[in-house]
Amino acid sequence: MTAAPAQPRLVGLSRSEFADRLGEAIDVYVTAMGYPRGTAKQRRTLWLEHSYRPGWRSVAWLGERDRLLAVSYGYWGGPGQWWFDEVRRGLRSLRGSGADGGDWLADYFELTELHVHPEAQGGGLGEGLLRALLSGAERSRVLLSTPEHGPQPPGRAWRLYRRLGFSDVLREHLFTGDPRPFAVLGRELPLPAPDATRS
């Protein structure tokens, strides 16, 4: 008789633990997103820099032998950050030059990354990451960007965000230096209780 595989465990990562596991985390990111392996080098420096921003926090799922299966992190967004400035530009373009994003860009937590290794997808790990990360966000709303799904059916990430009540802030947004269209989604915090999101 063989033992059942160990159940994944959800853990918070300190800044030093995040740095120690950065190679694994970026491998999950590259694999989940289908990016070329060369993406990892560029992301390493960026992710480390992000870990020093105000309000930064990270959570992860660990599997057998403490293998990292999924990771998420974010921080408090604000003026002077690249993502904030890019989204404000998009909102101004959408609403006219006098708009600045209003409430969306005030007092928000930026959900920067959330990735589950393809071998571990479909078991609720993404929702677990999202809930754990946002439970300590200490902001009144959360914003994120995710690639548009185009004519394809929405994938797991999109279905998760919609189920948890994320609405459109910007659609078909082009970030500087990236030709792919993105959606910027947001919602007020806290998230609804888990049983309230099941239909």
XYZ file of C-alpha atoms in Angstrom:
199
model
C 0.000 0.000 0.000
C 1.364 3.394 -0.930
C 0.822 6.503 1.149
C -1.424 9.221 -0.208
C 0.478 12.229 -1.516
C 0.947 15.007 0.998
C -1.653 17.749 0.832
C -0.298 21.136 -0.267
C 0.166 23.662 2.522
C -0.334 27.381 2.281
C 2.482 29.501 3.713
C 3.348 33.148 3.994
C 6.774 34.042 2.662
C 8.993 36.577 4.366
C 11.188 38.755 2.168
C 14.197 36.480 2.775
C 12.180 33.304 2.129
C 10.846 34.845 -1.064
C 14.402 35.665 -2.174
C 15.560 32.121 -1.318
C 12.742 30.605 -3.391
C 12.870 33.119 -6.217
C 14.211 30.621 -8.758
C 11.346 28.227 -8.035
C 8.786 31.041 -8.049
C 9.907 32.356 -11.411
C 9.955 28.829 -12.821
C 6.282 28.480 -11.816
C 5.573 31.880 -13.422
C 7.355 31.071 -16.711
C 5.752 27.625 -16.942
C 2.233 28.814 -16.072
C 2.385 31.719 -18.523
C 4.139 29.797 -21.304
C 6.925 32.374 -21.500
C 10.415 31.711 -22.855
C 12.979 30.664 -20.249
C 14.975 33.845 -20.946
C 12.213 35.805 -19.201
C 13.457 34.556 -15.833
C 16.608 36.688 -15.678
C 14.742 39.957 -16.240
C 12.017 39.047 -13.766
C 14.428 38.094 -10.977
C 15.688 41.655 -10.492
C 12.192 43.134 -10.786
C 10.606 40.743 -8.293
C 13.373 41.356 -5.755
C 12.921 45.125 -6.125
C 9.168 44.750 -5.629
C 9.708 42.925 -2.323
C 10.953 46.188 -0.781
C 7.847 48.218 -1.627
C 5.461 49.349 1.133
C 2.780 46.806 2.008
C 4.564 43.952 0.173
C 3.433 40.461 1.065
C 3.698 37.013 -0.499
C 1.996 33.651 -0.072
C 2.721 30.275 -1.648
C 1.557 26.691 -1.785
C 4.150 24.032 -1.038
C 3.754 20.397 -2.055
C 5.730 17.242 -1.410
C 9.305 17.833 -0.266
C 8.385 21.525 0.040
C 8.245 21.953 -3.737
C 6.753 25.331 -4.613
C 3.498 24.760 -6.520
C 2.039 28.259 -6.608
C 3.054 31.764 -5.626
C 1.516 35.195 -5.341
C 2.653 38.611 -4.188
C 1.645 42.241 -4.218
C 2.059 45.575 -2.473
C 0.426 48.949 -1.972
C 0.177 50.789 -5.274
C 0.802 54.477 -5.702
C 2.157 57.363 -7.784
C 5.661 56.961 -9.164
C 5.300 53.210 -9.661
C 5.410 52.063 -13.291
C 2.158 50.083 -13.137
C 0.268 52.927 -11.438
C 1.458 55.412 -14.063
C 0.558 53.044 -16.925
C -2.954 52.411 -15.613
C -3.514 56.116 -14.913
C -2.487 56.831 -18.529
C -5.030 54.270 -19.735
C -7.801 55.694 -17.566
C -7.065 59.236 -18.706
C -7.192 58.126 -22.322
C -10.482 56.334 -21.695
C -12.170 59.144 -19.777
C -10.536 62.227 -21.246
C -7.407 64.118 -20.351
C -8.887 65.535 -17.140
C -9.488 62.135 -15.528
C -6.947 60.606 -13.216
C -8.516 57.264 -12.280
C -10.514 58.594 -9.376
C -11.146 56.120 -6.614
C -9.609 53.123 -8.378
C -6.083 54.449 -8.012
C -6.518 55.602 -4.429
C -5.820 53.260 -1.522
C -5.332 50.053 -3.534
C -3.321 46.870 -3.226
C -1.661 45.806 -6.477
C -1.998 42.072 -7.016
C 1.247 41.874 -8.967
C 1.657 38.132 -9.560
C -0.468 35.031 -8.982
C 0.639 31.790 -10.629
C -0.111 28.103 -10.165
C 2.072 25.482 -11.845
C 0.024 23.780 -14.606
C 0.413 20.390 -12.896
C -1.303 21.801 -9.783
C -4.085 23.809 -11.425
C -7.770 23.075 -10.952
C -7.670 22.236 -7.249
C -8.465 25.606 -5.712
C -4.877 26.694 -5.099
C -5.349 29.957 -7.008
C -8.348 30.981 -4.907
C -6.488 29.998 -1.746
C -3.555 32.212 -2.755
C -5.813 35.120 -3.600
C -7.768 34.948 -0.353
C -4.662 34.586 1.823
C -2.818 37.402 0.078
C -5.717 39.856 0.191
C -6.757 39.061 3.764
C -3.848 41.196 4.956
C -3.758 43.762 2.163
C -4.747 46.689 4.427
C -6.261 48.610 1.527
C -9.860 49.313 0.508
C -9.586 47.817 -2.977
C -7.415 45.567 -5.119
C -6.311 45.980 -8.741
C -4.600 43.561 -11.119
C -3.802 43.183 -14.795
C -4.157 39.988 -16.775
C -3.782 39.215 -20.496
C -6.974 39.493 -22.501
C -8.397 36.141 -23.595
C -9.556 37.420 -26.988
C -11.894 35.048 -28.857
C -10.817 32.105 -26.675
C -13.034 31.094 -23.739
C -11.881 32.717 -20.488
C -9.237 30.631 -18.703
C -9.062 29.628 -15.049
C -7.638 32.957 -13.867
C -10.403 34.932 -15.548
C -13.083 32.628 -14.166
C -11.624 32.981 -10.658
C -11.546 36.775 -10.806
C -15.092 36.986 -12.138
C -16.402 34.531 -9.545
C -14.868 36.672 -6.798
C -16.498 39.828 -8.111
C -13.687 41.582 -9.989
C -15.020 44.078 -12.520
C -13.509 45.815 -15.527
C -11.431 48.926 -14.900
C -9.718 48.961 -18.312
C -10.003 46.573 -21.242
C -7.633 46.092 -24.192
C -5.011 48.208 -22.427
C -1.526 48.301 -23.977
C 1.273 48.630 -21.433
C 4.391 50.373 -22.715
C 6.784 47.859 -24.257
C 4.271 44.981 -24.507
C 2.214 44.416 -27.670
C -0.354 42.192 -25.937
C -3.660 43.695 -24.773
C -4.379 43.449 -21.056
C -7.431 43.859 -18.881
C -7.160 45.771 -15.617
C -9.638 44.363 -13.102
C -10.536 45.521 -9.628
C -12.866 45.118 -6.688
C -13.504 46.476 -3.231
C -12.050 44.631 -0.263
C -12.620 42.452 1.657
C -13.455 39.532 -0.605
C -16.768 37.783 -0.059
C -16.799 34.717 2.189
C -15.929 31.481 0.327
C -19.454 30.053 0.440
C -20.887 33.303 -0.957
C -18.960 32.830 -4.243
C -20.344 29.365 -5.058
C -23.374 29.165 -7.282
